[in-house]
Amino acid sequence: MVDSSVARVTPPPAPPSEGELFKKILGGAWMGLHPDIRRRFDKNPLPGKALHYLGALSELRCSRFGKLLGHLTQPMIQGALIPYSDSHFPVEIQVYARPDDPAIYKQRIYRLHGRQPIQFTSFMRESERGEVLEYVGMGLGMKLMLSVENGSLHFQSDGYFWEVFGWRIPLPGLFTPGKTFLWHHNETPERFNIRIEIRHCLMGTTFTQVGVFEEVPQPQAASA
């Protein structure tokens, strides 16, 4: 005879999706997003079952100051600030979760022409104050503000920080790459485009990325 108490055991809840977090932050503005974008972010990447996206950057650009900053920060946050300019090269994105971890992880592999692939992983989570935080490595991260404009999802950084032993230490804007702006715009149910700009208060635009991506059921090998 089967123990009824065992039969009633339910699996642990799935890790949160980005959409659940964004929905909470945006409130009523969430419904202003294009329906395809809402469906895209509502998908939960279960542990061991990541979401995969393939695409290409039509533009990767950094200023002289950005190039210097990218090389200086490589030992700490390799891949977060790419110190090269290139165009029309493939990029792979994997969104995944870890067991018993509420954070949402995103791994990117950039396959620039004539260079070894560059891999960069960041993770996003909600702070105890209800903020959206993105960590890029070594405790470094930024607070993100979300908004909806013409059906597209917009992110804007609202300060960088260094987290040490649970304390978040704000970093002066002058000593950061600059303010980050990201636009997620829908094209088709499977395809979207992204534009990222980082603008320094004194040095102007330091980094730019522009690309188109689509979800794929399985990762496909790309040539180096």
Short mmCIF file of C-alpha atoms in Angstrom, two decimals:
data_model
loop_
_atom_site.label_atom_id
_atom_site.label_comp_id
_atom_site.label_asym_id
_atom_site.label_seq_id
_atom_site.Cartn_x
_atom_site.Cartn_y
_atom_site.Cartn_z
CA MET A 1 0.00 0.00 0.00
CA VAL A 2 1.36 3.42 -0.99
CA ASP A 3 1.90 5.88 1.84
CA SER A 4 -0.53 8.69 1.12
CA SER A 5 1.79 11.23 2.72
CA VAL A 6 4.47 10.33 0.17
CA ALA A 7 2.00 10.48 -2.71
CA ARG A 8 1.03 14.02 -1.76
CA VAL A 9 4.60 15.34 -1.91
CA THR A 10 4.88 18.01 -4.59
CA PRO A 11 8.07 19.01 -6.42
CA PRO A 12 9.80 22.22 -5.34
CA PRO A 13 8.59 25.37 -7.08
CA ALA A 14 10.30 26.31 -10.33
CA PRO A 15 12.86 29.10 -10.25
CA PRO A 16 11.38 32.51 -11.14
CA SER A 17 11.41 33.75 -14.71
CA GLU A 18 12.65 37.17 -15.67
CA GLY A 19 9.06 37.95 -16.53
CA GLU A 20 7.86 37.34 -12.98
CA LEU A 21 10.41 39.80 -11.67
CA PHE A 22 9.80 42.36 -14.42
CA LYS A 23 6.03 42.05 -13.98
CA LYS A 24 6.38 42.86 -10.29
CA ILE A 25 8.63 45.86 -10.96
CA LEU A 26 6.63 47.29 -13.87
CA GLY A 27 3.20 46.81 -12.34
CA GLY A 28 0.45 47.87 -14.73
CA ALA A 29 3.02 48.95 -17.34
CA TRP A 30 3.78 45.25 -17.96
CA MET A 31 0.64 44.93 -20.09
CA GLY A 32 1.96 47.70 -22.35
CA LEU A 33 4.70 45.37 -23.60
CA HIS A 34 4.25 43.63 -26.93
CA PRO A 35 2.55 40.24 -26.25
CA ASP A 36 5.51 38.38 -27.80
CA ILE A 37 7.88 40.04 -25.33
CA ARG A 38 5.64 39.10 -22.40
CA ARG A 39 5.52 35.48 -23.58
CA ARG A 40 9.29 35.44 -24.08
CA PHE A 41 10.09 36.58 -20.55
CA ASP A 42 7.40 34.42 -18.96
CA LYS A 43 9.34 31.26 -19.81
CA ASN A 44 11.04 29.68 -16.82
CA PRO A 45 14.50 28.16 -17.42
CA LEU A 46 14.45 25.05 -15.21
CA PRO A 47 17.74 23.74 -13.78
CA GLY A 48 19.32 21.63 -16.51
CA LYS A 49 16.88 22.94 -19.13
CA ALA A 50 18.21 26.28 -20.28
CA LEU A 51 16.66 28.61 -22.84
CA HIS A 52 18.85 29.08 -25.92
CA TYR A 53 19.07 32.01 -28.31
CA LEU A 54 21.21 32.41 -31.42
CA GLY A 55 21.88 35.62 -33.25
CA ALA A 56 24.46 38.02 -34.54
CA LEU A 57 25.76 41.45 -33.63
CA SER A 58 25.66 43.78 -36.60
CA GLU A 59 27.65 46.28 -34.56
CA LEU A 60 30.13 46.00 -31.69
CA ARG A 61 31.92 49.25 -30.99
CA CYS A 62 34.00 50.78 -28.22
CA SER A 63 35.68 54.15 -27.90
CA ARG A 64 39.36 54.60 -27.03
CA PHE A 65 38.40 55.11 -23.41
CA GLY A 66 36.17 52.03 -23.59
CA LYS A 67 39.00 49.97 -25.05
CA LEU A 68 41.31 51.00 -22.22
CA LEU A 69 38.65 50.27 -19.62
CA GLY A 70 37.85 46.91 -21.21
CA HIS A 71 41.47 45.77 -21.06
CA LEU A 72 41.93 47.01 -17.49
CA THR A 73 38.83 45.21 -16.20
CA GLN A 74 39.33 41.91 -18.05
CA PRO A 75 40.94 40.14 -15.05
CA MET A 76 37.87 40.92 -12.92
CA ILE A 77 34.90 40.92 -15.31
CA GLN A 78 36.16 39.33 -18.50
CA GLY A 79 33.65 39.74 -21.30
CA ALA A 80 31.49 42.36 -19.61
CA LEU A 81 33.28 45.19 -21.42
CA ILE A 82 34.61 43.91 -24.75
CA PRO A 83 37.60 46.10 -25.77
CA TYR A 84 37.20 45.49 -29.52
CA SER A 85 35.15 46.74 -32.44
CA ASP A 86 33.67 44.29 -34.96
CA SER A 87 30.51 43.61 -36.94
CA HIS A 88 28.35 40.78 -38.29
CA PHE A 89 29.53 37.92 -36.10
CA PRO A 90 27.55 35.18 -34.28
CA VAL A 91 26.54 35.30 -30.62
CA GLU A 92 25.00 32.55 -28.49
CA ILE A 93 22.93 33.29 -25.37
CA GLN A 94 21.88 30.79 -22.73
CA VAL A 95 19.45 31.70 -19.94
CA TYR A 96 19.48 29.21 -17.10
CA ALA A 97 18.69 28.58 -13.43
CA ARG A 98 20.51 26.79 -10.63
CA PRO A 99 18.89 24.56 -8.01
CA ASP A 100 17.78 26.42 -4.86
CA ASP A 101 18.95 29.73 -6.32
CA PRO A 102 16.42 32.51 -7.12
CA ALA A 103 18.83 34.30 -9.46
CA ILE A 104 18.46 34.19 -13.25
CA TYR A 105 21.72 33.51 -15.09
CA LYS A 106 22.64 34.59 -18.60
CA GLN A 107 25.69 33.33 -20.46
CA ARG A 108 26.83 34.92 -23.70
CA ILE A 109 29.45 33.64 -26.14
CA TYR A 110 30.74 36.22 -28.63
CA ARG A 111 32.51 34.79 -31.69
CA LEU A 112 34.40 37.78 -33.07
CA HIS A 113 36.27 37.48 -36.34
CA GLY A 114 39.83 36.26 -35.93
CA ARG A 115 39.69 36.00 -32.12
CA GLN A 116 39.05 33.33 -29.54
CA PRO A 117 35.40 33.20 -28.36
CA ILE A 118 34.65 35.58 -25.48
CA GLN A 119 32.36 34.21 -22.78
CA PHE A 120 30.56 36.39 -20.27
CA THR A 121 28.08 35.33 -17.59
CA SER A 122 25.97 37.64 -15.45
CA PHE A 123 23.04 37.02 -13.14
CA MET A 124 20.00 39.03 -12.16
CA ARG A 125 18.02 38.98 -8.94
CA GLU A 126 15.65 41.06 -6.86
CA SER A 127 17.11 42.90 -3.88
CA GLU A 128 15.52 42.97 -0.45
CA ARG A 129 14.24 46.45 -1.38
CA GLY A 130 12.47 45.20 -4.52
CA GLU A 131 15.15 46.44 -6.93
CA VAL A 132 16.41 44.68 -10.06
CA LEU A 133 20.13 44.03 -9.66
CA GLU A 134 22.49 42.62 -12.28
CA TYR A 135 25.87 41.23 -11.19
CA VAL A 136 28.70 41.01 -13.72
CA GLY A 137 31.43 39.40 -11.58
CA MET A 138 33.62 39.90 -8.49
CA GLY A 139 30.66 41.42 -6.62
CA LEU A 140 30.36 44.23 -9.16
CA GLY A 141 26.89 45.08 -10.38
CA MET A 142 24.34 47.71 -11.23
CA LYS A 143 20.80 48.60 -10.29
CA LEU A 144 18.41 48.58 -13.25
CA MET A 145 15.34 50.72 -13.85
CA LEU A 146 12.71 49.27 -16.20
CA SER A 147 10.22 51.04 -18.44
CA VAL A 148 7.96 50.36 -21.42
CA GLU A 149 8.05 52.53 -24.53
CA ASN A 150 5.98 51.79 -27.64
CA GLY A 151 5.64 48.16 -26.64
CA SER A 152 9.40 47.66 -26.17
CA LEU A 153 11.23 46.92 -22.92
CA HIS A 154 13.83 49.46 -21.81
CA PHE A 155 16.50 49.10 -19.13
CA GLN A 156 18.56 51.93 -17.68
CA SER A 157 21.25 51.61 -15.05
CA ASP A 158 20.76 53.60 -11.86
CA GLY A 159 24.18 53.36 -10.30
CA TYR A 160 26.94 50.77 -10.02
CA PHE A 161 28.05 49.07 -6.84
CA TRP A 162 30.56 46.64 -5.37
CA GLU A 163 29.05 44.09 -2.99
CA VAL A 164 31.36 42.93 -0.21
CA PHE A 165 30.24 40.66 2.66
CA GLY A 166 26.61 41.54 1.98
CA TRP A 167 27.24 45.30 1.86
CA ARG A 168 26.62 47.23 -1.35
CA ILE A 169 29.14 50.03 -1.78
CA PRO A 170 28.08 52.63 -4.40
CA LEU A 171 30.69 53.48 -7.04
CA PRO A 172 31.12 57.07 -8.27
CA GLY A 173 29.77 57.42 -11.80
CA LEU A 174 32.99 59.06 -12.96
CA PHE A 175 34.90 55.82 -12.27
CA THR A 176 32.49 53.51 -14.10
CA PRO A 177 32.06 52.71 -17.82
CA GLY A 178 29.04 55.03 -17.83
CA LYS A 179 25.27 54.80 -17.73
CA THR A 180 23.91 51.68 -19.42
CA PHE A 181 20.89 51.76 -21.73
CA LEU A 182 19.34 48.61 -23.21
CA TRP A 183 16.39 48.29 -25.58
CA HIS A 184 14.59 44.99 -26.25
CA HIS A 185 12.38 45.37 -29.35
CA ASN A 186 10.18 42.66 -30.82
CA GLU A 187 10.29 41.67 -34.50
CA THR A 188 8.41 38.35 -34.72
CA PRO A 189 7.15 35.79 -32.14
CA GLU A 190 10.59 34.14 -32.30
CA ARG A 191 12.86 37.09 -33.10
CA PHE A 192 13.86 40.26 -31.26
CA ASN A 193 16.55 42.87 -31.52
CA ILE A 194 18.71 44.38 -28.83
CA ARG A 195 20.61 47.63 -28.60
CA ILE A 196 22.99 48.40 -25.74
CA GLU A 197 24.76 51.71 -25.20
CA ILE A 198 27.00 52.75 -22.33
CA ARG A 199 27.52 56.51 -22.02
CA HIS A 200 30.12 58.10 -19.75
CA CYS A 201 29.40 61.55 -18.31
CA LEU A 202 32.72 62.91 -19.63
CA MET A 203 33.87 60.45 -22.31
CA GLY A 204 30.61 60.08 -24.21
CA THR A 205 29.45 56.74 -25.62
CA THR A 206 31.99 54.12 -24.55
CA PHE A 207 30.37 50.85 -25.74
CA THR A 208 27.67 49.92 -28.27
CA GLN A 209 26.13 46.55 -29.19
CA VAL A 210 23.38 46.03 -31.77
CA GLY A 211 22.06 42.60 -32.72
CA VAL A 212 19.15 40.34 -33.66
CA PHE A 213 18.37 37.04 -31.88
CA GLU A 214 15.86 34.22 -32.00
CA GLU A 215 15.05 31.35 -29.68
CA VAL A 216 16.16 27.88 -30.75
CA PRO A 217 15.12 24.54 -29.22
CA GLN A 218 18.65 23.19 -29.07
CA PRO A 219 22.07 24.90 -29.12
CA GLN A 220 23.80 24.63 -32.47
CA ALA A 221 27.55 24.49 -32.95
CA ALA A 222 29.05 27.63 -34.41
CA SER A 223 32.42 27.85 -36.05
CA ALA A 224 35.08 29.72 -34.11
#
